[in-house]
Coordinates of C-alpha atoms in Angstrom, one line a residue:
Chain A
X195 CA -84.7 76.3 -56.3
X196 CA -85.0 80.1 -55.9
X197 CA -87.9 80.0 -58.4
X198 CA -89.7 77.5 -56.3
X199 CA -89.1 79.5 -53.1
X200 CA -90.5 82.6 -54.9
X201 CA -93.4 80.6 -56.1
X202 CA -94.1 79.2 -52.7
X203 CA -94.2 82.7 -51.3
X204 CA -96.6 83.7 -54.1
X205 CA -98.9 80.8 -53.4
X206 CA -98.6 81.4 -49.7
X207 CA -99.7 85.1 -50.1
X208 CA -102.7 83.9 -52.2
X209 CA -103.6 81.5 -49.5
X210 CA -103.4 84.1 -46.7
X211 CA -105.6 86.4 -48.8
X212 CA -108.1 83.6 -49.2
X213 CA -108.0 82.9 -45.4
X214 CA -108.6 86.6 -44.7
X215 CA -111.7 86.4 -46.8
X216 CA -113.0 84.0 -44.2
X217 CA -111.6 85.6 -41.0
X218 CA -113.7 83.7 -38.5
X219 CA -112.9 80.4 -40.2
X220 CA -109.2 81.3 -39.9
X221 CA -109.3 82.1 -36.2
X222 CA -111.3 78.9 -35.4
X223 CA -108.9 76.8 -37.5
X224 CA -105.7 78.3 -36.0
X225 CA -106.9 78.0 -32.4
X226 CA -108.9 74.8 -32.5
X227 CA -105.9 72.6 -32.8
X228 CA -104.5 74.4 -29.8
X229 CA -107.5 73.4 -27.8
X230 CA -107.5 69.9 -29.1
X231 CA -103.9 69.5 -28.1
X232 CA -104.4 71.2 -24.8
X233 CA -107.1 68.6 -24.0
X234 CA -104.9 65.7 -25.0
X235 CA -102.0 67.0 -22.9
X236 CA -104.3 67.6 -20.0
X237 CA -105.4 63.9 -20.1
X238 CA -101.7 62.8 -20.0
X239 CA -101.1 65.2 -17.1
X240 CA -104.0 63.7 -15.2
X241 CA -102.7 60.2 -15.6
X242 CA -99.1 61.1 -14.9
X243 CA -100.1 62.7 -11.6
X244 CA -101.1 59.3 -10.4
X245 CA -98.2 57.3 -11.8
X246 CA -95.0 59.3 -11.2
X247 CA -93.0 57.5 -13.9
X248 CA -93.8 55.5 -17.0
X249 CA -91.3 52.7 -17.3
X250 CA -88.7 55.0 -15.8
X251 CA -89.8 58.2 -17.7
X252 CA -91.0 61.2 -15.7
X253 CA -93.7 63.4 -16.9
X254 CA -91.3 66.2 -17.9
X255 CA -89.3 63.8 -20.0
X256 CA -92.4 62.6 -21.8
X257 CA -93.2 66.2 -22.7
X258 CA -90.0 66.3 -24.7
X259 CA -90.9 63.1 -26.6
X260 CA -94.4 64.4 -27.2
X261 CA -93.2 67.9 -28.0
X262 CA -90.7 66.9 -30.6
X263 CA -93.2 64.7 -32.4
X264 CA -95.7 67.5 -32.3
X265 CA -93.3 69.9 -34.0
X266 CA -92.6 67.4 -36.7
X267 CA -96.3 66.8 -37.2
X268 CA -96.9 70.5 -37.4
X269 CA -94.5 70.8 -40.3
X270 CA -96.5 68.2 -42.2
X271 CA -99.8 69.8 -41.1
X272 CA -98.8 73.3 -42.3
X273 CA -97.0 72.4 -45.5
X274 CA -98.4 69.1 -46.8
X275 CA -102.0 68.9 -45.6
X276 CA -103.2 69.0 -49.1
X277 CA -102.0 65.4 -49.6
X278 CA -105.1 64.3 -47.6
X279 CA -107.3 65.9 -50.2
X280 CA -105.6 64.6 -53.4
X281 CA -108.2 61.9 -54.0
X282 CA -111.5 63.7 -53.4
X283 CA -110.6 67.3 -54.0
X284 CA -108.3 67.0 -57.0
X285 CA -108.6 63.7 -58.7
X286 CA -112.3 63.1 -58.3
X287 CA -113.2 66.6 -59.4
X288 CA -110.7 66.8 -62.2
X289 CA -109.1 69.8 -60.6
X290 CA -105.8 67.9 -60.8
X291 CA -105.8 68.6 -64.6
X292 CA -105.2 72.3 -63.7
X293 CA -102.0 71.5 -61.9
X294 CA -100.7 69.4 -64.8
X295 CA -100.9 72.2 -67.4
X296 CA -98.9 74.7 -65.4
X297 CA -95.2 75.0 -65.8
X298 CA -94.5 73.9 -62.3
X299 CA -93.8 70.5 -60.8
X300 CA -97.3 69.1 -60.0
X301 CA -96.3 67.8 -56.5
X302 CA -94.9 71.2 -55.5
X303 CA -98.0 72.8 -56.9
X304 CA -100.3 70.5 -54.9
X305 CA -98.4 71.2 -51.7
X306 CA -98.1 74.9 -52.3
X307 CA -101.8 75.2 -53.2
X308 CA -102.9 75.1 -49.6
X309 CA -100.8 76.2 -46.7
X310 CA -102.8 74.9 -43.7
X311 CA -102.9 77.3 -40.8
X312 CA -104.4 74.7 -38.5
X313 CA -100.8 73.4 -38.2
X314 CA -99.7 76.6 -36.4
X315 CA -101.6 75.3 -33.3
X316 CA -99.5 72.1 -33.4
X317 CA -96.3 74.1 -33.8
X318 CA -97.1 76.3 -30.8
X319 CA -98.0 73.3 -28.6
X320 CA -94.9 71.4 -29.6
X321 CA -92.7 74.3 -28.9
X322 CA -94.2 75.0 -25.5
X323 CA -93.8 71.4 -24.5
X324 CA -90.2 71.1 -25.6
X325 CA -89.3 74.4 -23.7
X326 CA -91.2 73.4 -20.6
X327 CA -89.6 70.0 -20.5
X328 CA -86.0 71.3 -21.0
X329 CA -86.5 74.0 -18.3
X330 CA -88.1 71.6 -15.8
X331 CA -85.4 69.0 -16.3
X332 CA -82.6 71.6 -16.1
X333 CA -81.1 70.3 -19.3
X334 CA -78.0 72.3 -20.4
X335 CA -79.0 73.5 -23.8
X336 CA -75.9 73.8 -25.9
X337 CA -76.0 75.3 -29.4
X338 CA -75.2 71.8 -30.7
X339 CA -78.3 70.4 -29.0
X340 CA -80.4 73.2 -30.5
X341 CA -79.1 72.5 -34.0
X342 CA -79.6 68.7 -33.4
X343 CA -83.2 69.3 -32.4
X344 CA -83.9 71.6 -35.4
X345 CA -82.5 69.0 -37.8
X346 CA -84.5 66.3 -36.1
X347 CA -87.7 68.2 -36.3
X348 CA -87.3 69.1 -39.9
X349 CA -86.3 65.5 -40.8
X350 CA -89.3 64.3 -38.7
X351 CA -91.5 66.6 -40.7
X352 CA -90.1 65.0 -43.9
X353 CA -90.9 61.5 -42.5
X354 CA -94.5 62.5 -41.9
X355 CA -94.8 64.1 -45.3
X356 CA -93.2 61.2 -47.1
X357 CA -95.4 58.6 -45.4
X358 CA -98.5 60.6 -46.2
X359 CA -97.3 60.9 -49.8
X360 CA -96.8 57.2 -50.2
X361 CA -100.3 56.4 -48.9
X362 CA -101.9 59.5 -50.4
X363 CA -100.9 58.4 -53.9
X364 CA -103.6 55.8 -53.6
X365 CA -105.9 58.8 -54.3
X366 CA -105.1 58.3 -58.0
X367 CA -107.0 55.1 -57.8
X368 CA -109.4 55.0 -54.9
X369 CA -110.8 58.6 -55.0
X370 CA -111.0 58.9 -51.2
X371 CA -107.5 58.2 -50.0
X372 CA -108.2 59.5 -46.5
X373 CA -108.7 56.1 -44.8
X374 CA -105.6 54.7 -46.5
X375 CA -103.5 57.6 -45.2
X376 CA -105.0 57.4 -41.8
X377 CA -104.0 53.8 -41.2
X378 CA -100.3 54.7 -41.3
X379 CA -100.6 58.2 -40.0
X380 CA -102.4 57.3 -36.8
X381 CA -99.4 55.2 -35.8
X382 CA -97.8 58.4 -34.8
X383 CA -100.0 58.3 -31.7
X384 CA -97.7 55.6 -30.3
X385 CA -94.7 57.7 -30.9
X386 CA -95.9 60.4 -28.5
X387 CA -94.6 58.2 -25.7
X388 CA -91.3 56.5 -25.0
X389 CA -91.1 53.4 -27.3
X390 CA -89.6 51.5 -24.4
X391 CA -93.0 51.1 -22.8
X392 CA -94.3 49.1 -25.7
X393 CA -93.9 45.4 -26.7
X394 CA -90.8 44.8 -28.9
X395 CA -92.9 44.4 -32.1
X396 CA -94.6 47.8 -31.9
X397 CA -91.4 49.5 -31.0
X398 CA -89.7 47.8 -33.9
X399 CA -92.4 48.9 -36.3
X400 CA -92.2 52.5 -35.1
X401 CA -88.4 52.4 -35.5
X402 CA -87.8 50.6 -38.8
X403 CA -91.1 50.4 -40.7
X404 CA -93.1 53.5 -39.9
X405 CA -90.3 55.4 -38.2
X406 CA -92.2 58.1 -36.3
X407 CA -90.1 57.0 -33.3
X408 CA -87.1 58.6 -35.0
X409 CA -88.8 61.9 -34.7
X410 CA -89.6 61.6 -31.0
X411 CA -88.3 58.9 -28.7
X412 CA -84.8 58.5 -30.0
X413 CA -83.9 62.2 -30.3
X414 CA -85.5 62.9 -27.0
X415 CA -83.5 60.1 -25.3
X416 CA -80.3 61.5 -26.9
X417 CA -80.9 65.0 -25.7
X418 CA -81.7 63.8 -22.2
X419 CA -78.6 61.6 -22.2
X420 CA -80.6 58.4 -21.9
X421 CA -79.3 55.0 -23.1
X422 CA -80.2 54.6 -26.8
X423 CA -78.1 53.4 -29.7
X424 CA -76.5 56.6 -31.1
X425 CA -77.0 55.3 -34.6
X426 CA -80.7 55.4 -34.2
X427 CA -80.6 58.9 -32.6
X428 CA -78.6 60.2 -35.5
X429 CA -80.4 58.3 -38.2
X430 CA -83.4 60.6 -38.5
X431 CA -82.1 62.8 -41.4
X432 CA -80.8 59.8 -43.3
X433 CA -84.0 57.9 -43.0
X434 CA -86.0 61.0 -43.9
X435 CA -84.0 61.5 -47.1
X436 CA -84.5 57.9 -48.0
X437 CA -88.2 58.0 -47.4
X438 CA -88.6 61.2 -49.4
X439 CA -86.8 59.6 -52.3
X440 CA -89.0 56.5 -52.1
X441 CA -92.2 58.5 -51.8
X442 CA -91.3 60.7 -54.8
X443 CA -90.8 57.5 -56.9
X444 CA -94.2 56.3 -55.7
X445 CA -95.7 59.6 -56.6
X446 CA -94.3 59.5 -60.1
X447 CA -95.7 56.0 -60.5
X448 CA -99.2 57.3 -59.5
X449 CA -98.9 60.3 -61.8
X450 CA -98.2 58.0 -64.8
X451 CA -101.5 56.2 -64.0
X452 CA -103.6 59.3 -63.5
X453 CA -106.6 58.9 -65.8
X454 CA -108.4 62.2 -65.3
X455 CA -112.2 62.5 -65.4
X456 CA -114.7 62.0 -68.2
X457 CA -114.9 65.4 -69.7
Chain B
X117 CA -92.7 72.6 -88.9
X118 CA -96.0 71.5 -87.6
X119 CA -97.0 72.8 -84.2
X120 CA -99.0 69.7 -83.3
X121 CA -98.4 66.3 -84.6
X122 CA -100.1 63.1 -83.7
X123 CA -99.6 59.7 -85.2
X124 CA -101.9 56.7 -84.4
X125 CA -102.7 58.4 -81.1
X126 CA -104.7 55.9 -79.0
X127 CA -106.0 55.9 -75.5
X128 CA -107.6 52.9 -73.9
X129 CA -109.2 53.1 -70.5
X130 CA -109.8 50.2 -68.2
X131 CA -113.3 50.6 -66.9
X132 CA -114.7 48.5 -64.1
X133 CA -117.9 46.7 -64.9
X134 CA -120.6 46.7 -62.4
X135 CA -124.1 45.1 -62.3
X136 CA -126.9 47.2 -61.3
X137 CA -128.0 47.6 -57.7
X138 CA -126.3 47.1 -54.3
X139 CA -125.7 43.5 -55.1
X140 CA -123.9 44.4 -58.3
X141 CA -121.9 47.0 -56.4
X142 CA -120.9 44.6 -53.7
X143 CA -120.1 41.9 -56.2
X144 CA -117.8 44.3 -58.1
X145 CA -116.0 44.9 -54.9
X146 CA -114.9 41.3 -54.5
X147 CA -114.8 40.2 -58.1
X148 CA -113.9 43.2 -60.1
X149 CA -114.3 42.8 -63.9
X150 CA -112.8 45.3 -66.3
X151 CA -113.5 46.2 -69.8
X152 CA -111.2 48.0 -72.1
X153 CA -112.8 51.1 -73.7
X154 CA -111.0 52.7 -76.6
X155 CA -111.6 56.4 -76.2
X156 CA -109.3 57.6 -78.9
X157 CA -108.4 55.1 -81.7
X158 CA -105.4 55.7 -84.0
X159 CA -105.9 59.4 -84.6
X160 CA -103.3 61.0 -86.9
X161 CA -103.3 64.7 -87.8
X162 CA -101.0 67.7 -87.7
X163 CA -101.7 71.4 -87.1
X164 CA -99.6 74.1 -88.6
X165 CA -98.6 77.3 -86.8
X166 CA -101.4 79.9 -86.8
X167 CA -104.2 77.6 -87.7
X168 CA -107.5 77.6 -85.9
X169 CA -108.8 74.0 -85.9
X170 CA -112.2 72.9 -84.8
X171 CA -112.1 69.5 -83.2
X172 CA -115.6 68.2 -83.1
X173 CA -117.6 65.1 -82.4
X174 CA -120.6 63.9 -80.4
X175 CA -120.4 63.7 -76.6
X176 CA -118.1 60.9 -75.7
X177 CA -116.5 60.8 -79.1
X178 CA -113.0 61.3 -77.6
X179 CA -112.5 65.0 -78.0
X180 CA -111.5 65.8 -74.4
X181 CA -109.3 62.7 -74.2
X182 CA -107.4 63.8 -77.2
X183 CA -107.0 67.3 -75.8
X184 CA -105.8 65.8 -72.5
X185 CA -103.1 63.9 -74.4
X186 CA -102.1 66.9 -76.4
X187 CA -101.7 69.0 -73.2
X188 CA -99.8 66.3 -71.3
X189 CA -102.5 65.4 -68.8
X190 CA -102.9 61.9 -70.0
X191 CA -100.3 59.5 -71.3
X192 CA -101.3 57.9 -74.6
X193 CA -101.7 54.1 -74.6
X194 CA -100.0 54.0 -77.9
X195 CA -99.0 56.2 -80.8
X196 CA -97.1 59.5 -80.8
X197 CA -97.9 63.0 -80.0
X198 CA -95.6 66.0 -80.4
X199 CA -96.3 69.6 -79.5
X200 CA -93.7 72.1 -80.7
X201 CA -91.4 69.2 -81.1
X202 CA -91.9 67.9 -77.5
X203 CA -93.6 65.0 -75.9
X204 CA -96.1 66.8 -73.8
X205 CA -96.2 64.2 -71.0
X206 CA -92.5 63.6 -70.6
X207 CA -91.6 67.2 -70.9
X208 CA -94.6 68.5 -69.2
X209 CA -93.2 71.6 -67.5
X210 CA -91.5 72.8 -70.7
X211 CA -94.6 72.1 -72.7
X212 CA -96.9 73.8 -70.2
X213 CA -94.9 77.0 -70.6
X214 CA -96.0 77.3 -74.2
X215 CA -99.6 76.3 -74.0
X216 CA -102.8 77.7 -72.6
X217 CA -105.9 75.6 -71.7
X218 CA -109.5 76.4 -71.1
X219 CA -111.6 73.5 -69.8
X220 CA -115.2 74.5 -70.2
X221 CA -116.6 74.5 -66.7
X222 CA -113.4 74.3 -64.7
X223 CA -111.5 77.3 -63.6
X224 CA -107.9 78.1 -63.1
X225 CA -108.7 81.2 -61.2
X226 CA -108.6 81.5 -57.4
X227 CA -112.3 81.2 -56.6
X228 CA -112.3 83.4 -53.5
X229 CA -110.0 86.2 -54.7
X230 CA -110.4 89.2 -56.9
X231 CA -109.6 88.5 -60.6
X232 CA -106.6 90.8 -60.5
X233 CA -105.0 88.7 -57.8
X234 CA -105.3 85.6 -60.0
X235 CA -103.9 87.3 -63.0
X236 CA -100.9 88.7 -61.0
X237 CA -100.2 85.3 -59.7
X238 CA -100.4 83.7 -63.1
X239 CA -98.0 86.3 -64.4
X240 CA -95.6 85.1 -61.7
X241 CA -96.1 81.5 -62.4
X242 CA -95.2 82.0 -66.1
X243 CA -92.4 84.4 -65.1
X244 CA -93.7 87.2 -67.3
X245 CA -91.8 90.4 -67.9
X246 CA -93.7 92.9 -65.7
X247 CA -93.8 95.5 -68.4
X248 CA -95.1 93.1 -71.0
X249 CA -97.7 91.9 -68.4
X250 CA -99.0 95.4 -67.7
X251 CA -99.2 96.1 -71.4
X252 CA -101.2 92.9 -72.1
X253 CA -103.3 93.3 -69.1
X254 CA -104.4 96.7 -70.3
X255 CA -105.1 95.3 -73.7
X256 CA -107.1 92.3 -72.4
X257 CA -109.1 94.4 -70.0
X258 CA -110.1 96.5 -72.9
X259 CA -110.9 93.7 -75.4
X260 CA -112.7 91.5 -72.9
X261 CA -114.4 94.3 -71.0
X262 CA -112.9 93.3 -67.7
X263 CA -112.5 96.7 -66.2
X264 CA -115.3 96.4 -63.6
X265 CA -114.4 92.8 -62.9
X266 CA -110.8 93.1 -61.8
X267 CA -111.7 93.7 -58.2
X268 CA -114.5 91.1 -58.1
X269 CA -113.9 87.7 -56.6
X270 CA -114.5 84.9 -59.1
X271 CA -117.1 83.3 -56.9
X272 CA -119.3 86.4 -57.4
X273 CA -119.1 86.4 -61.2
X274 CA -121.8 85.2 -63.6
X275 CA -120.9 82.4 -66.0
X276 CA -120.2 84.9 -68.9
X277 CA -118.0 87.1 -66.7
X278 CA -116.1 84.0 -65.5
X279 CA -115.5 82.7 -69.0
X280 CA -114.1 86.1 -70.1
X281 CA -111.9 86.2 -67.0
X282 CA -110.8 82.6 -67.7
X283 CA -109.9 83.5 -71.3
X284 CA -107.8 86.4 -70.1
X285 CA -106.0 84.1 -67.6
X286 CA -105.3 81.5 -70.2
X287 CA -103.9 83.8 -72.8
X288 CA -102.1 86.4 -70.7
X289 CA -98.7 84.6 -70.8
X290 CA -98.9 84.6 -74.6
X291 CA -99.0 80.8 -75.2
X292 CA -98.0 79.5 -78.7
X293 CA -100.8 76.9 -78.6
X294 CA -104.2 77.4 -77.0
X295 CA -106.6 74.5 -76.4
X296 CA -110.2 75.6 -75.8
X297 CA -112.4 72.8 -74.6
X298 CA -116.0 74.0 -75.0
X299 CA -115.2 77.6 -74.3
X300 CA -118.6 79.0 -75.1
X301 CA -120.9 76.4 -73.5
X302 CA -123.8 77.9 -71.7
X303 CA -123.0 81.5 -72.7
X304 CA -125.4 84.1 -74.1
X305 CA -124.9 85.4 -77.7
X306 CA -123.3 88.6 -76.7
X307 CA -120.6 87.0 -74.6
X308 CA -120.1 84.4 -77.3
X309 CA -119.5 87.1 -79.9
X310 CA -117.0 88.9 -77.6
X311 CA -115.1 85.7 -76.9
X312 CA -114.9 84.7 -80.6
X313 CA -113.8 88.2 -81.5
X314 CA -111.0 88.0 -78.9
X315 CA -109.8 84.6 -80.0
X316 CA -109.8 85.7 -83.6
X317 CA -107.9 88.8 -82.8
X318 CA -105.3 86.9 -80.8
X319 CA -104.8 84.4 -83.5
X320 CA -104.4 87.1 -86.2
X321 CA -102.1 89.3 -84.3
X322 CA -99.9 86.9 -82.5
X323 CA -100.1 83.8 -84.7
X324 CA -101.4 81.7 -81.8
X325 CA -102.4 78.3 -82.9
X326 CA -105.8 77.3 -81.6
X327 CA -107.5 73.9 -81.1
X328 CA -111.1 74.3 -80.3
X329 CA -113.7 71.7 -79.3
X330 CA -117.3 72.8 -79.3
X331 CA -120.9 71.8 -80.0
X332 CA -121.6 75.3 -81.3
X333 CA -121.6 75.5 -85.1
X334 CA -121.4 79.3 -84.7
X335 CA -118.0 79.0 -83.0
X336 CA -116.7 76.8 -85.8
X337 CA -118.1 79.1 -88.6
X338 CA -116.7 82.2 -87.0
X339 CA -113.3 80.9 -86.1
X340 CA -112.2 77.8 -88.0
X341 CA -111.0 77.3 -91.5
X342 CA -110.5 73.6 -90.8
X343 CA -112.3 71.0 -88.9
X344 CA -111.4 67.6 -87.6
X345 CA -114.3 65.3 -86.8
X346 CA -114.0 62.3 -84.7
X347 CA -116.6 59.7 -83.8
X348 CA -116.2 56.8 -81.4
X349 CA -112.5 57.7 -81.1
X350 CA -111.8 57.5 -84.8
X351 CA -111.0 60.4 -87.1
X352 CA -113.7 60.5 -89.7
X353 CA -113.1 63.9 -91.4
X354 CA -110.2 66.3 -91.6
X355 CA -110.5 69.1 -94.1
X356 CA -111.8 72.6 -94.8
X357 CA -115.0 73.8 -93.2
X358 CA -116.2 75.0 -96.6
X359 CA -116.7 71.5 -97.8
X360 CA -119.0 70.8 -94.9
X361 CA -120.8 74.0 -95.3
X362 CA -121.4 73.4 -99.0
X363 CA -122.9 70.1 -98.3
X364 CA -125.0 70.9 -95.2
X365 CA -125.1 74.7 -95.0
X366 CA -127.9 74.9 -97.5
X367 CA -130.3 72.9 -95.4
X368 CA -132.7 74.2 -92.9
X369 CA -134.9 72.2 -90.6
X370 CA -138.5 72.7 -89.6
X371 CA -140.2 71.0 -86.7
X372 CA -144.0 70.8 -86.8
X373 CA -146.4 69.8 -84.0
X374 CA -149.8 68.6 -85.2
X375 CA -153.2 68.6 -83.6
X376 CA -153.5 64.8 -84.2
X377 CA -151.4 61.9 -85.4
X378 CA -150.5 62.0 -89.1
X379 CA -149.9 59.3 -91.6
X380 CA -148.7 60.3 -95.0
X381 CA -147.6 63.8 -96.1
X382 CA -146.9 65.3 -99.5
X383 CA -143.9 67.6 -99.7
X384 CA -142.7 70.2 -102.2
X385 CA -139.5 69.4 -104.2
X386 CA -136.3 69.9 -102.1
X387 CA -137.9 68.9 -98.8
X388 CA -137.6 65.6 -97.0
X389 CA -138.6 64.0 -93.8
X390 CA -136.0 63.7 -91.1
X391 CA -138.1 62.1 -88.4
X392 CA -141.8 61.5 -88.0
X393 CA -143.1 60.4 -84.6
X394 CA -146.7 60.6 -83.7
X395 CA -147.7 64.2 -83.8
X396 CA -144.3 65.6 -84.4
X397 CA -142.7 65.9 -87.8
X398 CA -139.2 67.1 -88.6
X399 CA -138.5 68.2 -92.1
X400 CA -135.3 69.2 -93.9
X401 CA -135.3 71.3 -97.0
X402 CA -132.7 72.7 -99.5
X403 CA -132.8 76.5 -99.4
X404 CA -131.7 76.6 -103.1
X405 CA -134.7 74.7 -104.2
X406 CA -137.5 75.9 -102.0
X407 CA -138.3 78.3 -99.2
X408 CA -139.4 77.9 -95.6
X409 CA -142.8 79.5 -96.3
X410 CA -143.5 77.2 -99.2
X411 CA -142.7 74.1 -97.1
X412 CA -144.7 75.4 -94.2
X413 CA -147.7 76.3 -96.4
X414 CA -147.7 72.9 -98.0
X415 CA -147.8 71.1 -94.6
X416 CA -150.4 73.5 -93.2
X417 CA -152.6 72.9 -96.1
X418 CA -152.7 69.2 -95.3
X419 CA -152.8 69.2 -91.5
X420 CA -153.9 71.2 -88.6
X421 CA -150.6 72.6 -87.3
X422 CA -150.4 73.6 -83.6
X423 CA -146.8 74.9 -83.6
X424 CA -143.7 75.0 -85.7
X425 CA -140.2 76.1 -85.5
X426 CA -137.3 76.7 -87.9
X427 CA -133.7 75.8 -87.1
X428 CA -130.3 75.7 -88.5
X429 CA -129.0 72.1 -88.6
X430 CA -126.8 71.7 -85.5
X431 CA -123.4 70.3 -85.5
X432 CA -124.3 67.0 -83.8
X433 CA -126.8 66.3 -86.6
X434 CA -124.1 67.0 -89.2
X435 CA -121.6 64.8 -87.5
X436 CA -124.2 62.0 -87.3
X437 CA -124.8 62.3 -91.0
X438 CA -121.2 62.4 -91.9
X439 CA -120.6 59.3 -89.9
X440 CA -123.4 57.6 -91.8
X441 CA -121.3 58.2 -94.9
X442 CA -122.7 61.5 -96.2
X443 CA -119.3 62.9 -96.7
X444 CA -116.2 60.9 -97.2
X445 CA -112.8 62.5 -96.8
X446 CA -111.8 61.0 -100.2
X447 CA -114.6 62.8 -101.8
X448 CA -113.4 66.2 -100.9

């Protein structure tokens, strides 16, 4: 464990050095997500000014749902963005071979290979939204609530990563796994809003099948003292652990079928 | 104990079959057909500690596939492989600690960073003792002439510089087994010499076992006492290099280009036609029986020669001839 933390730090430093080689690129990348997020938040703000509540949810409450999801997403974006590139950047080119002859777990190596600074923008947006929401709503922030939210966000990040890993493993077969990952990943757009506004089927999918809701709606409801089943509000870490386990099995299955390139 | 042992090592790929054109491509999308291609077919050999083995064959013969199974990248379809007593795929991390791999045109260096950054990181990946690392780094810098390259990003290096850097990065953690897949491809003679000298030196001083694939007969002659030849996935020769050299080393090849088409040609004893096609004529002669000048003079007497060139027989030609039965393993 300590070895892998040291290694992550080593790879992280390498990555920062590479990023500094292309300074302009770095600044654009780190700030562009901030702008993209600002635009999407602005659009919600414009709509919400016209409709004061969305199925009983005020704008400030929606910010909490949105913000928590954004924080989880940022963890995936910063630490596991390389899963998107497995197919075309590693398998197709044969670069994946390099990871397989190093004395490191190949999945760890893949993730550690590229810390993605674009995720910093998501993290900052998410944090701002959560803070703004809690302040506006005068929520009494107890240490327990802070710990609860931190655990939720980390678990939510794990859910994002595990789902991307399950779909990203298709890169061992289809070369460009991006569309496959996207199908599942884009479902998180629904989870930016309270699940109660959706038809039952969609809300069920986002709770039990592709459980992004466990990283946004349920924990937000819990923090705000809204009426949700506590089991679901507390299930996030358990579901995350389960998904991580499943995704790692799927990864190992893909790894066994890796067939490298011609030469 | 053998360092590498394979038994009936086999790899079968399932390759999708497509008809030509857009129609074929679309058809393959809805009605995929597959064909099994046997890339490596029941290969058995073992390599002892400290040996330098040339693993050769034509393009597509199954060399790289074998190396990938030895390094744990690919899982064999059937058969056994053991490296230092381990299954390289099942015990990949433990195996990787003891091996070093150079894949011809692929790099393990950080493309955008100075070489020294890559080497420092690799030392950390392999958990090298810092003192030992400094000592080896100094030695490698000297042997591979890397002094001026340490601060240069890999993307700014020439091919020769890159390969020298690559070799240093592969051997710095003192692997017990080194796999070199086409390490000298595309390099000029001086760089080749330097790389060969370095590999030789490492092998001699540290007893590193080396498996080398190459198309360059020079690499083999300089480095290997033993060669393994495969063709269409099957092992067709495993034995000393000297046996091959005795049989083929005495031949030279001359290619002539004539002013006009030729029909028959009289040759001095010891020379024979390899190919004859319109205006070009390729001859092979035995150096112990005749000389290049005698052969050339004989041809020039009979025809109007526009151009000619003299060449050592290349490895692919030898492999082809061996495959056609020129040298049976039993006969050695």
